[in-house]
XYZ file of C-alpha atoms in Angstrom:
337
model
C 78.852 -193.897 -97.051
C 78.339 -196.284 -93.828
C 81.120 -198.251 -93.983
C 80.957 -200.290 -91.207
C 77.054 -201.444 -90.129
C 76.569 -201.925 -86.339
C 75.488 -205.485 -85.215
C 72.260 -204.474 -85.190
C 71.996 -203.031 -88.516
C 73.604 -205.996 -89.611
C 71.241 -208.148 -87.757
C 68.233 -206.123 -89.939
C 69.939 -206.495 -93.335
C 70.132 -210.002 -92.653
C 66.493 -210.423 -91.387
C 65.446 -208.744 -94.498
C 67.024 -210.650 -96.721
C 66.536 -213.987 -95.502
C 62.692 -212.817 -95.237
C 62.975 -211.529 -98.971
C 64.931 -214.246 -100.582
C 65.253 -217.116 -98.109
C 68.096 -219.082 -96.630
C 71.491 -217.784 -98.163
C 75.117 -218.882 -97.716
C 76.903 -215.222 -97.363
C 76.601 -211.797 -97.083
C 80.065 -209.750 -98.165
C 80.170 -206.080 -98.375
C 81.544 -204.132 -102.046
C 83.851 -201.580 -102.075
C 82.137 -198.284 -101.966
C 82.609 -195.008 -104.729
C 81.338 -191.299 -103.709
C 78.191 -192.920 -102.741
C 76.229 -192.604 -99.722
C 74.639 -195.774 -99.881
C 76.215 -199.193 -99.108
C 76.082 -202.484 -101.135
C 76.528 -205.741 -100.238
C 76.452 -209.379 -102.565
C 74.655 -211.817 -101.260
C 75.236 -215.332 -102.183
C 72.696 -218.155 -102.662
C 73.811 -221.312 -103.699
C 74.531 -220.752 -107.648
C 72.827 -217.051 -107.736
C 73.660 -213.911 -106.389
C 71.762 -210.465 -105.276
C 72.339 -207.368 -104.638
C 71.548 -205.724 -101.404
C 71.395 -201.849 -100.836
C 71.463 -200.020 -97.542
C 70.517 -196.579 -98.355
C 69.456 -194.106 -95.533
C 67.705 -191.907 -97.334
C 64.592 -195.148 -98.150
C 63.913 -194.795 -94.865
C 60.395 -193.387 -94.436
C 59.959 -193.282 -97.769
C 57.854 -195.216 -100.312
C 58.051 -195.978 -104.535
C 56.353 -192.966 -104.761
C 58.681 -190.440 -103.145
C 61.863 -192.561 -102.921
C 64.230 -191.184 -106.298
C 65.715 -193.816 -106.530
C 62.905 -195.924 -107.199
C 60.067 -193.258 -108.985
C 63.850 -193.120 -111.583
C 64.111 -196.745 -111.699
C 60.587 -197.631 -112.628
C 60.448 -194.600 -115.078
C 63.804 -196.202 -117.179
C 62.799 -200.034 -116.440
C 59.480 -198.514 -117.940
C 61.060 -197.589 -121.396
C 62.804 -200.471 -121.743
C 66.351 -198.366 -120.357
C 68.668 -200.970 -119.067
C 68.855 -200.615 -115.506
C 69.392 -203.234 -112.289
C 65.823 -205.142 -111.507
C 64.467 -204.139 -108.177
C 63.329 -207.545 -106.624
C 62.480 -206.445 -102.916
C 62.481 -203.334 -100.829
C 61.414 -202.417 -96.745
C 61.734 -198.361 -96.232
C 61.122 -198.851 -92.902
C 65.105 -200.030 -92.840
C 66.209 -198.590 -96.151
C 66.566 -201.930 -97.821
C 66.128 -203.198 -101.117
C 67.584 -206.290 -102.967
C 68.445 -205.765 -106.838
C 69.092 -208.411 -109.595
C 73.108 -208.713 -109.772
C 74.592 -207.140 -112.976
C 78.043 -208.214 -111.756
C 81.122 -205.889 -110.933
C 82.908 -204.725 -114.251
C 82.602 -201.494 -114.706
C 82.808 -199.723 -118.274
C 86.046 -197.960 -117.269
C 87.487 -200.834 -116.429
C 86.513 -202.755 -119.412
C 87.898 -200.099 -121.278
C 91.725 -200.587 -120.694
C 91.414 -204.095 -122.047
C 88.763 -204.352 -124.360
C 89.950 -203.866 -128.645
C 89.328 -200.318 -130.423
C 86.031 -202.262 -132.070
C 84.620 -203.563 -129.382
C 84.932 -200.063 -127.056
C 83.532 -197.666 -129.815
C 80.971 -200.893 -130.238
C 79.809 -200.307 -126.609
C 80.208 -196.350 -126.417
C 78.090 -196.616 -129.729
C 75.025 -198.285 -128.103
C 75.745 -196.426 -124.794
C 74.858 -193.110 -126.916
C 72.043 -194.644 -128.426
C 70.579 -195.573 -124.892
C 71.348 -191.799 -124.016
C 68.997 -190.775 -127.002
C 66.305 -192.873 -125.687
C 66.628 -191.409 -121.941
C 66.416 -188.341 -123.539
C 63.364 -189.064 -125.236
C 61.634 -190.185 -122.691
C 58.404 -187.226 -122.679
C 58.249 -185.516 -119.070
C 54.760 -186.860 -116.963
C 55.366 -183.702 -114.507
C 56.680 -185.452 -111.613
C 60.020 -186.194 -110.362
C 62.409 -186.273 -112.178
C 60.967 -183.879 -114.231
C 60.159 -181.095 -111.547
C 63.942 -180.846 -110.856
C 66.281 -179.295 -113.367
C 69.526 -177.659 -114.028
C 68.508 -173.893 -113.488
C 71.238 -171.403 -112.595
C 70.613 -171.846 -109.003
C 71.532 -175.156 -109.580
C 74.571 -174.628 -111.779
C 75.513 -172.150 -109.341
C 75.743 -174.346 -106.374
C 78.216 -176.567 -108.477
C 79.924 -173.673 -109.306
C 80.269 -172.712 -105.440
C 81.216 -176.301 -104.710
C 84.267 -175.831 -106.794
C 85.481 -172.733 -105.095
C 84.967 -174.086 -102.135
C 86.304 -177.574 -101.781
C 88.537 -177.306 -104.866
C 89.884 -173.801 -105.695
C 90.303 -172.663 -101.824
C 90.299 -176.336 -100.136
C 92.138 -178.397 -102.166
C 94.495 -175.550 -104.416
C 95.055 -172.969 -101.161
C 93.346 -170.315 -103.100
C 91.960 -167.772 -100.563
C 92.103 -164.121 -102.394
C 88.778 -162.845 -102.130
C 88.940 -160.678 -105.313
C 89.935 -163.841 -107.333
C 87.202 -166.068 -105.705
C 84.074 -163.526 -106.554
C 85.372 -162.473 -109.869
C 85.729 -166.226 -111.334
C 82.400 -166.506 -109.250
C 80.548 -163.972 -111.369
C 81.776 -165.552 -114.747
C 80.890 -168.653 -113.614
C 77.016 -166.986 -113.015
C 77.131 -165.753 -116.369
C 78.088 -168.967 -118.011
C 75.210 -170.437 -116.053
C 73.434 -167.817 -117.251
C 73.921 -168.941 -120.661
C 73.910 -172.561 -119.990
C 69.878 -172.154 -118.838
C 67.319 -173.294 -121.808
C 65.043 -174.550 -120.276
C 63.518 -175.132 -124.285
C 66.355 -177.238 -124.819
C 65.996 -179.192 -121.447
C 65.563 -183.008 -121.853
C 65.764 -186.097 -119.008
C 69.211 -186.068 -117.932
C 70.883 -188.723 -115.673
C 73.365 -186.218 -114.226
C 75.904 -188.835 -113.620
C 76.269 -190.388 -116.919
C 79.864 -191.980 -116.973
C 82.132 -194.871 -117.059
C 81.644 -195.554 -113.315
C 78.153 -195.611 -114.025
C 77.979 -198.032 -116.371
C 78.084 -201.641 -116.295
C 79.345 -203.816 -118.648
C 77.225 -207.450 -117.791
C 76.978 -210.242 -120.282
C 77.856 -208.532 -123.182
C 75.537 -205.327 -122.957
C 75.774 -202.247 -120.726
C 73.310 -201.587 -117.546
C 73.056 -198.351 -116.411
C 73.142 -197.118 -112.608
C 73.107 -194.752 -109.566
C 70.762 -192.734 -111.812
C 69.135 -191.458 -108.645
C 69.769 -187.396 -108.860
C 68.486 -187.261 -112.700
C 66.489 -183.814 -113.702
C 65.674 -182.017 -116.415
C 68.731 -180.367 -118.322
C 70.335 -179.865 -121.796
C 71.710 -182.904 -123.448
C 74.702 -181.991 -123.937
C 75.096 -182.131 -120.045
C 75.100 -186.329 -120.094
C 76.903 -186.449 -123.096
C 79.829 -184.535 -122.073
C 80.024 -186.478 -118.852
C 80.251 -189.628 -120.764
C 82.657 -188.622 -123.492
C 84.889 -185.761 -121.480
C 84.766 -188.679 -118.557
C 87.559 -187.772 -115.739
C 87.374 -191.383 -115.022
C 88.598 -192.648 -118.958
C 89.663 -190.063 -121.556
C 88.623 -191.363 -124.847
C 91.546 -190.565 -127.697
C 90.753 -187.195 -129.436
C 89.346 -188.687 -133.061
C 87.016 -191.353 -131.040
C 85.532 -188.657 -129.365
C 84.952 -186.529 -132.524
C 83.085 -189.679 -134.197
C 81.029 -190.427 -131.276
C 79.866 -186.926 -130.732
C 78.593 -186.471 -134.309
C 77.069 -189.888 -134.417
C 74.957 -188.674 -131.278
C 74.519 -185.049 -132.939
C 72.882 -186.965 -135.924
C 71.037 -190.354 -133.722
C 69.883 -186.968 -131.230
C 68.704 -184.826 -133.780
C 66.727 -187.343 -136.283
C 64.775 -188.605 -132.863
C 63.715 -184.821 -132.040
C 65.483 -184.465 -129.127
C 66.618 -181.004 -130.119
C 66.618 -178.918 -133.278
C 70.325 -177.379 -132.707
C 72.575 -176.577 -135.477
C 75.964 -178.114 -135.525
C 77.231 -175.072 -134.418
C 75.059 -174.124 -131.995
C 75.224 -177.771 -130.918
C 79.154 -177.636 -130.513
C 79.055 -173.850 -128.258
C 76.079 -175.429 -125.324
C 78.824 -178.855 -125.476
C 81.838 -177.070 -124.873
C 80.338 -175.001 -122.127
C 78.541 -177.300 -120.665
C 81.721 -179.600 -120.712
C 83.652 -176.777 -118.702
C 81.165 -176.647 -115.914
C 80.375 -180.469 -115.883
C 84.465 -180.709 -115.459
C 84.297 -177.985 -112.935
C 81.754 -179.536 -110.669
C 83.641 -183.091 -111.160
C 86.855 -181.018 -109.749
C 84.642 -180.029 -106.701
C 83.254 -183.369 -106.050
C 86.693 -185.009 -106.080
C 88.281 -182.268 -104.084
C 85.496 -182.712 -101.400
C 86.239 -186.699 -101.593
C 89.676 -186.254 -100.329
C 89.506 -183.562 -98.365
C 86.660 -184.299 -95.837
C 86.957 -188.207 -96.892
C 90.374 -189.135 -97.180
C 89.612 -190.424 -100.194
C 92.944 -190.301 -101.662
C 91.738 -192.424 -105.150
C 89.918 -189.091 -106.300
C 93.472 -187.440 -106.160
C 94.390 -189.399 -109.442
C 91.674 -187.474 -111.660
C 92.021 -184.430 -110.683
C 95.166 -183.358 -112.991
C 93.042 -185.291 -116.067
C 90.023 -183.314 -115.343
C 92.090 -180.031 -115.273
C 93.581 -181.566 -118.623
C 90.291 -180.605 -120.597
C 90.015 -177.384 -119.617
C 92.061 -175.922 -122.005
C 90.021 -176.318 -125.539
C 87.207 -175.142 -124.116
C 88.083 -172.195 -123.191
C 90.623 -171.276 -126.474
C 87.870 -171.585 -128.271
C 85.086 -169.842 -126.604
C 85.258 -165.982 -125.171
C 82.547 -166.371 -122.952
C 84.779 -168.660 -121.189
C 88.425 -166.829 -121.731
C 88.355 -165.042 -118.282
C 87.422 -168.196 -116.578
C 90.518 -170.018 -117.610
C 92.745 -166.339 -116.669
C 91.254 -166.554 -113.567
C 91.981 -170.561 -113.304
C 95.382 -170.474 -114.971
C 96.546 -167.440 -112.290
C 95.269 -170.059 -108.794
C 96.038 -173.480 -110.291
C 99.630 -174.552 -110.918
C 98.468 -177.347 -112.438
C 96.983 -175.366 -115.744
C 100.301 -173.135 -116.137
């Protein structure tokens, strides 16, 4: 993420919004996640705005720019996503409606029982509409979570996470848990199965604003099972949901999912693709948050790494596909002994 802009990028941001929205009163940056874009809320008399410097818009148009082809494709079927008022790729600008700050892990730790499994409720219901949404065979749907894809999450893990972060550097160990994590990819790819996924579908993604929930950085989605979103949301490093909330929110989903036709799984069939694809969204989670602090010295990511780890375990008691995985894990992380 740029954290700090140069006067002259500065200077442009403040051109472009002035030119956008007209005279305003401040400009103050917002604390940044694992993003590599930059936001900043601009104040106008009684209103705000949000204002995005993203790199990547640069050069780009609506029609290329995934951030925007995403956006219109949710604001399209009536998802609930940020408004984009005004955008100039050739800074990497753009100015979204302001759907405030509270996140839906934060609203979690205060919010009642009700009102959380109230929100999580329609949250899931909002996930069966993305899912619905029919593929038009452009991006996002040319993208998708093939094993070359799972893979590279895999690696990421070893990598940054399992060598980097845990000291693990046996080579043996590394390209044995390597080729069970191919063949769990291996099983993870139906591409019959594959629906729109958002890819980061979890409490930090999710805005709670004026009573309902806005969805966001939704940016990387691609075509994938849909299990993959759902696990991210209820197995969420960021907020662990008690075990019997969990339960009731997956089978409201399995049944929601099912009656809209956005698969035809059994409930057992349903239950092996969610705890597999739970262990490798976890896995890749591990990697990301390794790599945050790390190469970042983003020590906040530290804090989820032990609940992350914390899942492992019923996956893989319960699935032999996956028992070798957790021998290997168990053997290189302290933290699962």
């Amino acid at each position: 993420m740029v954290r700090n802009m140069t006067g002259d990028q500065a200077r442009i941001r403040d051109e472009f919004v002035q030119r956008s929205i007209g005279p305003f009163d401040s400009i103050r940056p917002l604390e940044g996640d694992a993003s590599t874009r930059e936001y900043f809320r601009v104040h106008q008399g009684n209103s705000t705005f949000i204002v995005c410097y993203d790199n990547a818009l640069k050069g780009n148009t609506a029609e290329t720019y995934p951030f925007l082809l995403v956006q219109k494709l949710l604001h399209r079927h009536k998802i609930p996503v940020p408004e984009i008022l005004f955008t100039d790729s050739e800074v990497g600008l753009l100015i979204e409606n302001d759907c405030g700050d509270l996140l839906l892990e934060q609203y979690n730790t205060a919010a009642s029982h009700e009102d959380r499994m109230a929100h999580y409720a329609g949250l899931l219901d909002i996930l069966v509409r993305m899912q619905s949404i029919p593929s038009d065979g452009s991006l996002p749907f040319t993208l998708s979570f093939d094993v070359e894809k799972l893979m590279f999450e895999f690696n990421f893990f070893i990598t940054h996470a399992l060598e980097g972060y845990f000291g693990c550097t046996g080579v043996e160990v590394k390209q044995e848990l390597h080729d069970e994590f191919l063949r769990i990819s291996m099983e993870l790819y139906r591409p019959e199965y594959f629906v729109f996924t958002h890819r980061d579908f979890h409490s930090r993604n999710v805005l709670v604003h004026q009573g309902r929930v806005v969805i966001i950085d939704f940016q990387d989605a691609r075509l994938g099972l849909p299990q993959y979103d759902l696990v991210s949301i209820l197995r969420d490093s960021y907020y662990s949901l008690p075990r019997v909330d969990m339960d009731l929110l997956k089978q409201r989903y399995y049944l929601r999912s099912k009656e809209a036709g956005v698969h035809s799984m059994n409930p057992d069939e349903f239950d092996y693709y969610f705890d597999l694809m739970a262990f490798q969204r976890n896995i890749k989670a591990l990697g990301t948050f390794a790599y945050q602090v790390r190469h970042f010295g983003r020590e906040k990511f530290s804090k989820y790494i032990i609940p992350t780890l914390a899942y492992l375990h019923d996956y893989c008691a319960c699935r032999p596909i996956l028992k070798r995985s957790w021998e290997l894990l168990s053997a290189a992380v302290g933290e699962l002994r």
